[in-house]
mmCIF file of C-alpha atoms and ligand atoms in Angstrom:
data_model
loop_
_atom_site.group_PDB
_atom_site.id
_atom_site.type_symbol
_atom_site.label_atom_id
_atom_site.label_comp_id
_atom_site.label_asym_id
_atom_site.label_seq_id
_atom_site.Cartn_x
_atom_site.Cartn_y
_atom_site.Cartn_z
ATOM 1 C CA MET A 957 -278.210 -11.627 -196.710
ATOM 2 C CA ARG A 958 -275.457 -11.421 -194.116
ATOM 3 C CA LYS A 959 -275.957 -13.948 -191.356
ATOM 4 C CA PRO A 960 -275.765 -12.768 -187.727
ATOM 5 C CA THR A 961 -272.534 -13.585 -185.903
ATOM 6 C CA LEU A 962 -272.346 -16.428 -183.399
ATOM 7 C CA ALA A 963 -271.999 -13.886 -180.563
ATOM 8 C CA THR A 964 -275.155 -12.020 -181.701
ATOM 9 C CA GLN A 965 -277.099 -15.275 -181.940
ATOM 10 C CA ILE A 966 -276.057 -16.362 -178.417
ATOM 11 C CA LEU A 967 -276.820 -12.862 -177.105
ATOM 12 C CA ALA A 968 -280.323 -12.986 -178.649
ATOM 13 C CA ILE A 969 -280.975 -16.427 -177.141
ATOM 14 C CA ASN A 970 -279.687 -15.287 -173.727
ATOM 15 C CA ALA A 971 -281.859 -12.131 -173.873
ATOM 16 C CA LEU A 972 -284.905 -14.267 -174.683
ATOM 17 C CA LEU A 973 -284.078 -16.618 -171.796
ATOM 18 C CA ILE A 974 -283.691 -13.699 -169.365
ATOM 19 C CA VAL A 975 -287.040 -12.205 -170.419
ATOM 20 C CA ALA A 976 -288.689 -15.652 -170.269
ATOM 21 C CA THR A 977 -287.213 -16.251 -166.785
ATOM 22 C CA ALA A 978 -288.494 -12.875 -165.587
ATOM 23 C CA ALA A 979 -291.955 -13.617 -167.055
ATOM 24 C CA ALA A 980 -291.962 -17.060 -165.429
ATOM 25 C CA ALA A 981 -290.952 -15.528 -162.070
ATOM 26 C CA ILE A 982 -293.807 -13.015 -162.315
ATOM 27 C CA ALA A 983 -296.236 -15.792 -163.164
ATOM 28 C CA ALA A 984 -294.950 -18.000 -160.335
ATOM 29 C CA ALA A 985 -295.386 -15.177 -157.839
ATOM 30 C CA ARG A 986 -299.044 -14.967 -159.068
ATOM 31 C CA LEU A 987 -298.634 -11.282 -159.780
ATOM 32 C CA SER A 988 -300.970 -9.762 -162.345
ATOM 33 C CA LEU A 989 -299.606 -7.436 -165.013
ATOM 34 C CA ASP A 990 -301.263 -4.545 -163.124
ATOM 35 C CA ASP A 991 -299.217 -5.427 -160.048
ATOM 36 C CA VAL A 992 -296.047 -4.978 -162.020
ATOM 37 C CA VAL A 993 -296.805 -2.245 -164.533
ATOM 38 C CA GLY A 994 -296.703 1.252 -163.121
ATOM 39 C CA ARG A 995 -294.747 0.325 -160.094
ATOM 40 C CA ARG A 996 -291.145 1.058 -159.233
ATOM 41 C CA GLN A 997 -290.422 -2.663 -159.319
ATOM 42 C CA ALA A 998 -291.287 -2.651 -163.012
ATOM 43 C CA LEU A 999 -288.551 -0.123 -163.679
ATOM 44 C CA VAL A 1000 -286.100 -2.117 -161.613
ATOM 45 C CA LEU A 1001 -287.097 -5.279 -163.496
ATOM 46 C CA VAL A 1002 -286.633 -3.708 -166.945
ATOM 47 C CA ALA A 1003 -283.358 -2.061 -165.889
ATOM 48 C CA GLY A 1004 -282.189 -5.386 -164.469
ATOM 49 C CA ILE A 1005 -283.019 -7.208 -167.696
ATOM 50 C CA LEU A 1006 -281.300 -4.564 -169.809
ATOM 51 C CA GLY A 1007 -278.267 -4.599 -167.508
ATOM 52 C CA MET A 1008 -277.980 -8.362 -167.774
ATOM 53 C CA VAL A 1009 -278.242 -8.252 -171.559
ATOM 54 C CA LEU A 1010 -275.562 -5.527 -171.656
ATOM 55 C CA VAL A 1011 -273.143 -7.413 -169.396
ATOM 56 C CA ASN A 1012 -273.850 -10.550 -171.395
ATOM 57 C CA SER A 1013 -273.051 -8.729 -174.614
ATOM 58 C CA VAL A 1014 -269.738 -7.353 -173.280
ATOM 59 C CA VAL A 1015 -268.674 -10.738 -171.900
ATOM 60 C CA LEU A 1016 -269.643 -12.569 -175.100
ATOM 61 C CA ARG A 1017 -267.810 -10.120 -177.344
ATOM 62 C CA ARG A 1018 -264.661 -10.483 -175.263
ATOM 63 C CA ARG A 1019 -264.907 -14.273 -175.308
ATOM 64 C CA PHE A 1020 -265.351 -14.278 -179.085
ATOM 65 C CA ALA A 1021 -262.584 -11.750 -179.823
ATOM 66 C CA PRO A 1022 -259.876 -14.467 -180.263
ATOM 67 C CA LEU A 1023 -262.089 -16.142 -182.868
ATOM 68 C CA ASP A 1024 -262.342 -12.875 -184.815
ATOM 69 C CA LYS A 1025 -258.571 -12.521 -184.568
ATOM 70 C CA LEU A 1026 -258.095 -16.079 -185.828
ATOM 71 C CA ILE A 1027 -260.365 -15.375 -188.823
ATOM 72 C CA ASP A 1028 -258.280 -12.264 -189.636
ATOM 73 C CA VAL A 1029 -255.061 -14.286 -189.429
ATOM 74 C CA MET A 1030 -256.536 -17.068 -191.603
ATOM 75 C CA GLU A 1031 -257.530 -14.560 -194.255
ATOM 76 C CA ARG A 1032 -254.088 -12.970 -194.289
ATOM 77 C CA ILE A 1033 -252.131 -16.217 -194.655
ATOM 78 C CA ASP A 1034 -250.706 -16.558 -198.155
ATOM 79 C CA LEU A 1035 -249.989 -20.098 -199.276
ATOM 80 C CA ALA A 1036 -247.543 -18.744 -201.832
ATOM 81 C CA SER A 1037 -245.223 -17.932 -198.891
ATOM 82 C CA PRO A 1038 -244.924 -21.206 -197.020
ATOM 83 C CA GLY A 1039 -243.894 -21.422 -193.368
ATOM 84 C CA GLN A 1040 -246.494 -18.980 -192.039
ATOM 85 C CA ARG A 1041 -248.486 -20.113 -189.028
ATOM 86 C CA ALA A 1042 -251.432 -18.624 -187.159
ATOM 87 C CA ASP A 1043 -250.471 -17.228 -183.779
ATOM 88 C CA VAL A 1044 -253.324 -15.986 -181.597
ATOM 89 C CA PRO A 1045 -251.919 -15.069 -178.161
ATOM 90 C CA GLU A 1046 -255.388 -13.916 -177.089
ATOM 91 C CA ALA A 1047 -256.695 -17.503 -177.372
ATOM 92 C CA ASP A 1048 -257.778 -18.225 -173.809
ATOM 93 C CA SER A 1049 -260.122 -21.142 -174.279
ATOM 94 C CA GLU A 1050 -259.472 -24.769 -175.104
ATOM 95 C CA ASP A 1051 -261.714 -24.579 -178.195
ATOM 96 C CA VAL A 1052 -259.925 -21.635 -179.794
ATOM 97 C CA VAL A 1053 -256.496 -23.099 -178.980
ATOM 98 C CA ARG A 1054 -257.555 -26.366 -180.635
ATOM 99 C CA LEU A 1055 -258.907 -24.466 -183.621
ATOM 100 C CA VAL A 1056 -255.594 -22.584 -184.031
ATOM 101 C CA GLN A 1057 -253.633 -25.851 -183.719
ATOM 102 C CA ALA A 1058 -255.906 -27.649 -186.180
ATOM 103 C CA PHE A 1059 -255.595 -24.768 -188.645
ATOM 104 C CA ASN A 1060 -251.801 -24.798 -188.335
ATOM 105 C CA ARG A 1061 -251.704 -28.569 -188.843
ATOM 106 C CA MET A 1062 -253.899 -28.148 -191.909
ATOM 107 C CA LEU A 1063 -251.492 -25.477 -193.242
ATOM 108 C CA GLY A 1064 -248.611 -27.927 -192.755
ATOM 109 C CA ARG A 1065 -250.494 -30.657 -194.651
ATOM 110 C CA LEU A 1066 -251.378 -28.220 -197.449
ATOM 111 C CA GLU A 1067 -247.739 -27.131 -197.740
ATOM 112 C CA ASP A 1068 -246.549 -30.745 -197.883
ATOM 113 C CA GLU A 1069 -249.130 -31.554 -200.500
ATOM 114 C CA ARG A 1070 -248.278 -28.437 -202.440
ATOM 115 C CA SER A 1071 -244.566 -29.172 -202.419
ATOM 116 C CA ARG A 1072 -245.230 -32.786 -203.518
ATOM 117 C CA THR A 1073 -247.441 -31.526 -206.341
ATOM 118 C CA ALA A 1074 -244.887 -28.866 -207.269
ATOM 119 C CA ALA A 1075 -242.099 -31.448 -207.403
ATOM 120 C CA ALA A 1076 -244.330 -33.649 -209.574
ATOM 121 C CA VAL A 1077 -245.153 -30.711 -211.898
ATOM 122 C CA LEU A 1078 -241.488 -29.792 -212.260
ATOM 123 C CA HIS A 1079 -240.568 -33.432 -212.763
ATOM 124 C CA GLY A 1080 -243.321 -33.747 -215.398
ATOM 125 C CA GLN A 1081 -242.106 -30.638 -217.198
ATOM 126 C CA GLU A 1082 -238.530 -31.860 -217.202
ATOM 127 C CA SER A 1083 -239.379 -35.362 -218.419
ATOM 128 C CA GLU A 1084 -241.459 -33.884 -221.212
ATOM 129 C CA ARG A 1085 -238.560 -31.617 -222.162
ATOM 130 C CA ALA A 1086 -236.228 -34.624 -222.041
ATOM 131 C CA ARG A 1087 -238.556 -36.555 -224.371
ATOM 132 C CA VAL A 1088 -238.728 -33.655 -226.849
ATOM 133 C CA ALA A 1089 -234.929 -33.239 -226.632
ATOM 134 C CA ARG A 1090 -234.436 -36.963 -227.338
ATOM 135 C CA ASP A 1091 -236.804 -36.826 -230.298
ATOM 136 C CA LEU A 1092 -235.082 -33.728 -231.663
ATOM 137 C CA HIS A 1093 -231.706 -35.327 -231.231
ATOM 138 C CA ASP A 1094 -232.521 -38.796 -232.497
ATOM 139 C CA GLU A 1095 -235.280 -38.365 -235.068
ATOM 140 C CA CYS A 1096 -234.885 -34.884 -236.550
ATOM 141 C CA ASN A 1097 -231.117 -34.833 -236.313
ATOM 142 C CA GLN A 1098 -230.812 -38.188 -238.033
ATOM 143 C CA ALA A 1099 -233.169 -37.107 -240.793
ATOM 144 C CA LEU A 1100 -231.071 -33.979 -241.346
ATOM 145 C CA THR A 1101 -227.900 -36.071 -241.325
ATOM 146 C CA ALA A 1102 -229.408 -38.268 -244.036
ATOM 147 C CA VAL A 1103 -230.270 -35.157 -246.082
ATOM 148 C CA LEU A 1104 -226.678 -33.959 -245.702
ATOM 149 C CA LEU A 1105 -225.226 -37.303 -246.798
ATOM 150 C CA ARG A 1106 -227.455 -37.362 -249.868
ATOM 151 C CA LEU A 1107 -226.524 -33.807 -250.747
ATOM 152 C CA GLU A 1108 -222.892 -34.686 -250.374
ATOM 153 C CA ALA A 1109 -223.276 -37.752 -252.585
ATOM 154 C CA HIS A 1110 -224.976 -35.742 -255.336
ATOM 155 C CA VAL A 1111 -222.920 -32.602 -255.169
ATOM 156 C CA HIS A 1112 -220.097 -34.017 -257.311
ATOM 157 C CA ASP A 1113 -222.324 -35.621 -259.955
ATOM 158 C CA ALA A 1114 -224.580 -32.609 -260.274
ATOM 159 C CA PRO A 1115 -224.256 -30.262 -263.270
ATOM 160 C CA ALA A 1116 -222.020 -27.264 -262.583
ATOM 161 C CA GLY A 1117 -224.981 -24.880 -262.350
ATOM 162 C CA LEU A 1118 -226.549 -26.929 -259.580
ATOM 163 C CA GLN A 1119 -223.410 -27.532 -257.535
ATOM 164 C CA ALA A 1120 -223.299 -24.078 -256.000
ATOM 165 C CA GLU A 1121 -227.003 -24.372 -255.130
ATOM 166 C CA LEU A 1122 -226.451 -27.789 -253.487
ATOM 167 C CA ARG A 1123 -223.496 -26.483 -251.484
ATOM 168 C CA GLU A 1124 -225.650 -23.601 -250.249
ATOM 169 C CA THR A 1125 -228.387 -26.079 -249.270
ATOM 170 C CA LYS A 1126 -225.770 -28.113 -247.407
ATOM 171 C CA THR A 1127 -224.697 -25.051 -245.414
ATOM 172 C CA VAL A 1128 -228.336 -24.370 -244.507
ATOM 173 C CA ALA A 1129 -228.785 -27.992 -243.435
ATOM 174 C CA ILE A 1130 -225.655 -27.835 -241.241
ATOM 175 C CA ALA A 1131 -226.894 -24.612 -239.631
ATOM 176 C CA ALA A 1132 -230.276 -26.271 -238.991
ATOM 177 C CA MET A 1133 -228.529 -29.239 -237.371
ATOM 178 C CA ASP A 1134 -226.490 -26.962 -235.116
ATOM 179 C CA GLU A 1135 -229.610 -25.064 -234.111
ATOM 180 C CA LEU A 1136 -231.425 -28.322 -233.463
ATOM 181 C CA LEU A 1137 -228.642 -29.639 -231.246
ATOM 182 C CA ARG A 1138 -228.523 -26.323 -229.394
ATOM 183 C CA LEU A 1139 -232.262 -26.535 -228.810
ATOM 184 C CA ALA A 1140 -231.946 -30.128 -227.596
ATOM 185 C CA ARG A 1141 -229.157 -29.093 -225.209
ATOM 186 C CA GLU A 1142 -231.225 -26.239 -223.833
ATOM 187 C CA LEU A 1143 -234.278 -28.409 -223.423
ATOM 188 C CA ARG A 1144 -232.351 -31.010 -221.500
ATOM 189 C CA PRO A 1145 -229.452 -29.919 -219.326
ATOM 190 C CA ALA A 1146 -227.655 -33.270 -219.589
ATOM 191 C CA ALA A 1147 -224.630 -31.726 -217.858
ATOM 192 C CA LEU A 1148 -226.788 -31.383 -214.754
ATOM 193 C CA ASP A 1149 -227.319 -35.138 -214.534
ATOM 194 C CA ASP A 1150 -223.786 -36.033 -215.558
ATOM 195 C CA HIS A 1151 -221.576 -33.540 -213.728
ATOM 196 C CA GLY A 1152 -223.696 -31.735 -211.116
ATOM 197 C CA LEU A 1153 -224.977 -28.186 -210.768
ATOM 198 C CA GLU A 1154 -221.679 -26.287 -210.608
ATOM 199 C CA ALA A 1155 -220.268 -27.897 -213.753
ATOM 200 C CA ALA A 1156 -223.563 -27.464 -215.584
ATOM 201 C CA LEU A 1157 -223.627 -23.758 -214.702
ATOM 202 C CA ARG A 1158 -220.002 -23.362 -215.788
ATOM 203 C CA THR A 1159 -220.747 -25.005 -219.151
ATOM 204 C CA GLN A 1160 -223.795 -22.810 -219.613
ATOM 205 C CA MET A 1161 -221.886 -19.640 -218.787
ATOM 206 C CA GLN A 1162 -218.988 -20.594 -221.024
ATOM 207 C CA ARG A 1163 -221.441 -21.044 -223.898
ATOM 208 C CA PHE A 1164 -222.970 -17.655 -223.066
ATOM 209 C CA SER A 1165 -219.560 -15.952 -223.145
ATOM 210 C CA ASP A 1166 -218.573 -17.730 -226.359
ATOM 211 C CA THR A 1167 -221.692 -16.581 -228.193
ATOM 212 C CA THR A 1168 -221.986 -13.051 -226.780
ATOM 213 C CA GLY A 1169 -218.349 -12.160 -226.074
ATOM 214 C CA VAL A 1170 -219.455 -10.913 -222.640
ATOM 215 C CA PRO A 1171 -217.238 -12.203 -219.802
ATOM 216 C CA ALA A 1172 -219.245 -14.157 -217.242
ATOM 217 C CA THR A 1173 -217.839 -15.078 -213.835
ATOM 218 C CA LEU A 1174 -219.185 -17.879 -211.667
ATOM 219 C CA ARG A 1175 -218.573 -17.415 -207.935
ATOM 220 C CA CYS A 1176 -219.528 -20.682 -206.357
ATOM 221 C CA TYR A 1177 -219.340 -20.293 -202.555
ATOM 222 C CA ASP A 1178 -221.256 -23.526 -202.082
ATOM 223 C CA PRO A 1179 -221.899 -26.124 -204.820
ATOM 224 C CA LEU A 1180 -225.383 -26.771 -203.343
ATOM 225 C CA ASN A 1181 -224.915 -30.499 -203.855
ATOM 226 C CA ASP A 1182 -227.628 -31.301 -201.338
ATOM 227 C CA LEU A 1183 -230.371 -29.687 -203.401
ATOM 228 C CA ALA A 1184 -233.127 -31.986 -204.633
ATOM 229 C CA ASP A 1185 -233.091 -32.711 -208.369
ATOM 230 C CA HIS A 1186 -236.047 -30.470 -209.104
ATOM 231 C CA GLU A 1187 -234.417 -27.616 -207.134
ATOM 232 C CA GLN A 1188 -231.178 -27.954 -209.091
ATOM 233 C CA THR A 1189 -233.205 -27.814 -212.278
ATOM 234 C CA VAL A 1190 -234.915 -24.620 -211.066
ATOM 235 C CA VAL A 1191 -231.517 -23.024 -210.358
ATOM 236 C CA TYR A 1192 -230.289 -24.098 -213.785
ATOM 237 C CA ARG A 1193 -233.379 -22.772 -215.560
ATOM 238 C CA VAL A 1194 -233.342 -19.439 -213.708
ATOM 239 C CA VAL A 1195 -229.692 -18.891 -214.676
ATOM 240 C CA GLN A 1196 -230.540 -19.991 -218.230
ATOM 241 C CA GLU A 1197 -233.415 -17.513 -218.634
ATOM 242 C CA SER A 1198 -231.425 -14.727 -216.955
ATOM 243 C CA LEU A 1199 -228.500 -15.246 -219.339
ATOM 244 C CA SER A 1200 -230.917 -15.343 -222.253
ATOM 245 C CA ASN A 1201 -232.424 -12.025 -221.089
ATOM 246 C CA ILE A 1202 -228.955 -10.526 -220.732
ATOM 247 C CA THR A 1203 -228.095 -11.667 -224.261
ATOM 248 C CA ARG A 1204 -231.267 -10.162 -225.710
ATOM 249 C CA HIS A 1205 -231.905 -7.032 -223.655
ATOM 250 C CA ALA A 1206 -229.065 -6.000 -221.344
ATOM 251 C CA ARG A 1207 -226.148 -4.902 -223.567
ATOM 252 C CA ALA A 1208 -224.002 -5.746 -220.548
ATOM 253 C CA ALA A 1209 -220.208 -5.521 -220.301
ATOM 254 C CA SER A 1210 -219.957 -8.282 -217.702
ATOM 255 C CA VAL A 1211 -222.032 -10.796 -215.804
ATOM 256 C CA VAL A 1212 -221.515 -12.378 -212.393
ATOM 257 C CA VAL A 1213 -223.365 -15.429 -211.146
ATOM 258 C CA GLU A 1214 -223.074 -16.169 -207.428
ATOM 259 C CA VAL A 1215 -224.110 -19.442 -205.860
ATOM 260 C CA GLY A 1216 -224.078 -19.857 -202.098
ATOM 261 C CA ARG A 1217 -226.101 -19.795 -198.919
ATOM 262 C CA ASP A 1218 -227.536 -17.174 -196.666
ATOM 263 C CA HIS A 1219 -228.355 -18.506 -193.179
ATOM 264 C CA GLY A 1220 -228.241 -21.996 -194.657
ATOM 265 C CA ARG A 1221 -230.716 -21.038 -197.326
ATOM 266 C CA PRO A 1222 -229.591 -21.595 -200.928
ATOM 267 C CA VAL A 1223 -229.242 -18.350 -202.849
ATOM 268 C CA VAL A 1224 -228.377 -17.804 -206.492
ATOM 269 C CA ARG A 1225 -227.772 -14.322 -207.857
ATOM 270 C CA ILE A 1226 -227.298 -13.309 -211.483
ATOM 271 C CA VAL A 1227 -226.044 -9.746 -211.806
ATOM 272 C CA ASP A 1228 -225.364 -7.796 -214.988
ATOM 273 C CA ASP A 1229 -224.160 -4.238 -215.531
ATOM 274 C CA GLY A 1230 -226.348 -3.604 -218.553
ATOM 275 C CA VAL A 1231 -229.053 -1.095 -219.410
ATOM 276 C CA GLY A 1232 -231.547 -2.323 -216.805
ATOM 277 C CA PHE A 1233 -235.275 -1.565 -216.940
ATOM 278 C CA SER A 1234 -237.900 0.159 -214.865
ATOM 279 C CA THR A 1235 -241.291 -1.443 -215.424
ATOM 280 C CA LEU A 1236 -242.585 -4.492 -217.166
ATOM 281 C CA GLU A 1237 -245.872 -2.937 -218.220
ATOM 282 C CA ASP A 1238 -245.170 -3.157 -221.948
ATOM 283 C CA SER A 1239 -243.558 -6.560 -221.848
ATOM 284 C CA ASP A 1240 -245.495 -9.530 -223.118
ATOM 285 C CA GLY A 1241 -242.573 -11.834 -222.349
ATOM 286 C CA ILE A 1242 -243.072 -14.875 -220.198
ATOM 287 C CA GLY A 1243 -239.463 -15.373 -219.096
ATOM 288 C CA LEU A 1244 -239.623 -13.515 -215.770
ATOM 289 C CA VAL A 1245 -243.104 -14.838 -215.012
ATOM 290 C CA GLY A 1246 -241.939 -18.377 -215.778
ATOM 291 C CA MET A 1247 -238.897 -17.982 -213.501
ATOM 292 C CA ARG A 1248 -241.142 -16.750 -210.670
ATOM 293 C CA GLU A 1249 -243.515 -19.652 -211.170
ATOM 294 C CA ARG A 1250 -240.670 -22.175 -211.154
ATOM 295 C CA ALA A 1251 -239.215 -20.628 -208.007
ATOM 296 C CA ARG A 1252 -242.604 -20.759 -206.310
ATOM 297 C CA LEU A 1253 -243.119 -24.399 -207.286
ATOM 298 C CA ALA A 1254 -239.791 -25.222 -205.618
ATOM 299 C CA ARG A 1255 -240.854 -23.310 -202.484
ATOM 300 C CA GLY A 1256 -238.541 -20.481 -203.343
ATOM 301 C CA ARG A 1257 -238.764 -16.815 -204.100
ATOM 302 C CA LEU A 1258 -237.469 -14.797 -206.998
ATOM 303 C CA GLN A 1259 -236.586 -11.148 -206.699
ATOM 304 C CA VAL A 1260 -235.659 -8.968 -209.660
ATOM 305 C CA THR A 1261 -233.977 -5.652 -208.945
ATOM 306 C CA SER A 1262 -233.353 -3.331 -211.852
ATOM 307 C CA ALA A 1263 -233.229 0.328 -212.780
ATOM 308 C CA PRO A 1264 -232.478 2.041 -216.113
ATOM 309 C CA GLY A 1265 -228.730 2.370 -216.543
ATOM 310 C CA ARG A 1266 -228.015 0.441 -213.346
ATOM 311 C CA GLY A 1267 -228.053 -3.158 -214.535
ATOM 312 C CA THR A 1268 -230.222 -6.005 -213.319
ATOM 313 C CA ALA A 1269 -229.962 -8.474 -210.471
ATOM 314 C CA VAL A 1270 -232.055 -11.628 -210.346
ATOM 315 C CA GLU A 1271 -232.028 -13.392 -207.002
ATOM 316 C CA LEU A 1272 -233.425 -16.839 -206.304
ATOM 317 C CA ARG A 1273 -233.869 -18.019 -202.722
ATOM 318 C CA LEU A 1274 -234.850 -21.597 -202.044
ATOM 319 C CA ASP A 1275 -236.150 -23.777 -199.265
ATOM 320 C CA ARG A 1276 -237.685 -21.705 -196.552
ATOM 321 C CA ASP A 1277 -237.854 -24.686 -194.177
ATOM 322 C CA LEU A 1278 -234.110 -25.185 -194.264
ATOM 323 C CA TRP A 1279 -233.667 -21.518 -193.549
ATOM 324 C CA LEU A 1280 -236.107 -21.539 -190.639
ATOM 325 C CA ALA A 1281 -234.419 -24.608 -189.172
ATOM 326 C CA SER A 1282 -230.988 -22.982 -189.270
ATOM 327 C CA GLU A 1283 -232.385 -19.761 -187.773
ATOM 328 C CA GLN A 1284 -233.795 -21.773 -184.886
ATOM 329 C CA GLU A 1285 -230.478 -23.553 -184.454
ATOM 330 C CA ALA A 1286 -228.620 -20.241 -184.311
ATOM 331 C CA ALA A 1287 -231.059 -18.766 -181.775
HETATM 332 N N1 LIG B 2765 -231.137 -8.388 -217.746
HETATM 333 C C1 LIG B 2765 -232.016 -7.527 -218.310
HETATM 334 N N2 LIG B 2765 -231.576 -6.317 -218.763
HETATM 335 C C2 LIG B 2765 -232.435 -5.427 -219.325
HETATM 336 N N3 LIG B 2765 -233.754 -5.655 -219.484
HETATM 337 C C3 LIG B 2765 -234.254 -6.828 -219.052
HETATM 338 C C4 LIG B 2765 -233.406 -7.826 -218.452
HETATM 339 N N4 LIG B 2765 -234.186 -8.897 -218.113
HETATM 340 C C5 LIG B 2765 -235.434 -8.584 -218.483
HETATM 341 N N5 LIG B 2765 -235.486 -7.348 -219.080
HETATM 342 C C6 LIG B 2765 -236.675 -6.633 -219.520
HETATM 343 O O1 LIG B 2765 -237.798 -7.303 -218.998
HETATM 344 C C7 LIG B 2765 -238.666 -7.716 -220.027
HETATM 345 C C8 LIG B 2765 -239.345 -9.007 -219.650
HETATM 346 O O2 LIG B 2765 -238.433 -10.084 -219.651
HETATM 347 P P1 LIG B 2765 -239.001 -11.532 -219.946
HETATM 348 O O3 LIG B 2765 -237.875 -12.487 -219.831
HETATM 349 O O4 LIG B 2765 -240.177 -11.737 -219.075
HETATM 350 O O5 LIG B 2765 -239.525 -11.435 -221.448
HETATM 351 P P2 LIG B 2765 -238.725 -11.438 -222.804
HETATM 352 O O6 LIG B 2765 -237.278 -11.785 -222.552
HETATM 353 O O7 LIG B 2765 -238.986 -10.136 -223.488
HETATM 354 O O8 LIG B 2765 -239.449 -12.596 -223.618
HETATM 355 P P3 LIG B 2765 -239.376 -14.171 -223.348
HETATM 356 O O9 LIG B 2765 -240.785 -14.568 -223.095
HETATM 357 O O10 LIG B 2765 -238.834 -14.763 -224.595
HETATM 358 O O11 LIG B 2765 -238.474 -14.399 -222.169
HETATM 359 C C9 LIG B 2765 -237.806 -7.784 -221.261
HETATM 360 O O12 LIG B 2765 -238.559 -7.575 -222.415
HETATM 361 C C10 LIG B 2765 -236.821 -6.680 -221.039
HETATM 362 O O13 LIG B 2765 -237.365 -5.447 -221.421
HETATM 363 MG MG1 LIG B 2766 -236.763 -13.519 -221.435
#
């Protein structure tokens, strides 16, 4: 059952008090019920009580309006878009002002906690990828190398009929090794640690162009060197998945990746001139969803703009706080 509002409860209590006060006054004046009932005073008394209850109701509703507003604002705030704060200009009492301030402080603490957790999640994901990449590189790759060496040792001694078969097996093993090393490289962007974001993006794009034959241009207006490690990884991964999507779906003639800032806020844009797409209803892919999730974990936003025949643009915007700070500075 829906509980009555605070204003209704106070109104009911006040109404009871007014009626009780009137009854007490009648009793104190030693008037019998007959003295009151049927007289004009009775009408005045009832009208007076009703009037007081009405005024009380209007006043209470007005006093509680800022609270209702605050509840609306609280319900509308979306933690997925950090930086929002409750603003209730109607708050005209110390209690409501304190409530708004406490709520805003709580939002700040939640955002801090969320960004710490997000950084830890991203860090966890990356260290796990690094571990898998190391294992692939060290364990599996070495085992394949040993297989290759053995094949090579036996290929000459083997009967003529088997030699061709062994050579074929060797080619398969070499292809598997290449694939393994490619996987390890993709799992762990070592270039990011060793040479920074810009160089890592360049290497990635060069590899993309080499394998697809599609020219890819990097326009780096700002190397974004001040990004935290987990943010650089998000940028790298978003470009990686976008290039992978372009390879698989876009049939593009060219690709441009832009890295820079907008109002101090890091922005990365990956634009292709391929076939584009309209809706994702039929897609069971997780690439775009994963990119969005990564962007959100790094307090960023991902926007994908595409239309059939018009190419696709993926835009990543990071660090709302930095942006807000620079906006305030400019103002
Ligand atoms: N650059 C692009 N050009 C054309 N279509 C695209 C492009 N990027 C995404 N798409 C469309 O959006 C769909 C969803 O992409 P998403 O990356 O989420 O999944 P996927 O690439 O199909 O699978 P995966 O889970 O391996 O990434 C794709 O199937 C494709 O139809
Ligand atoms: Mg994909």
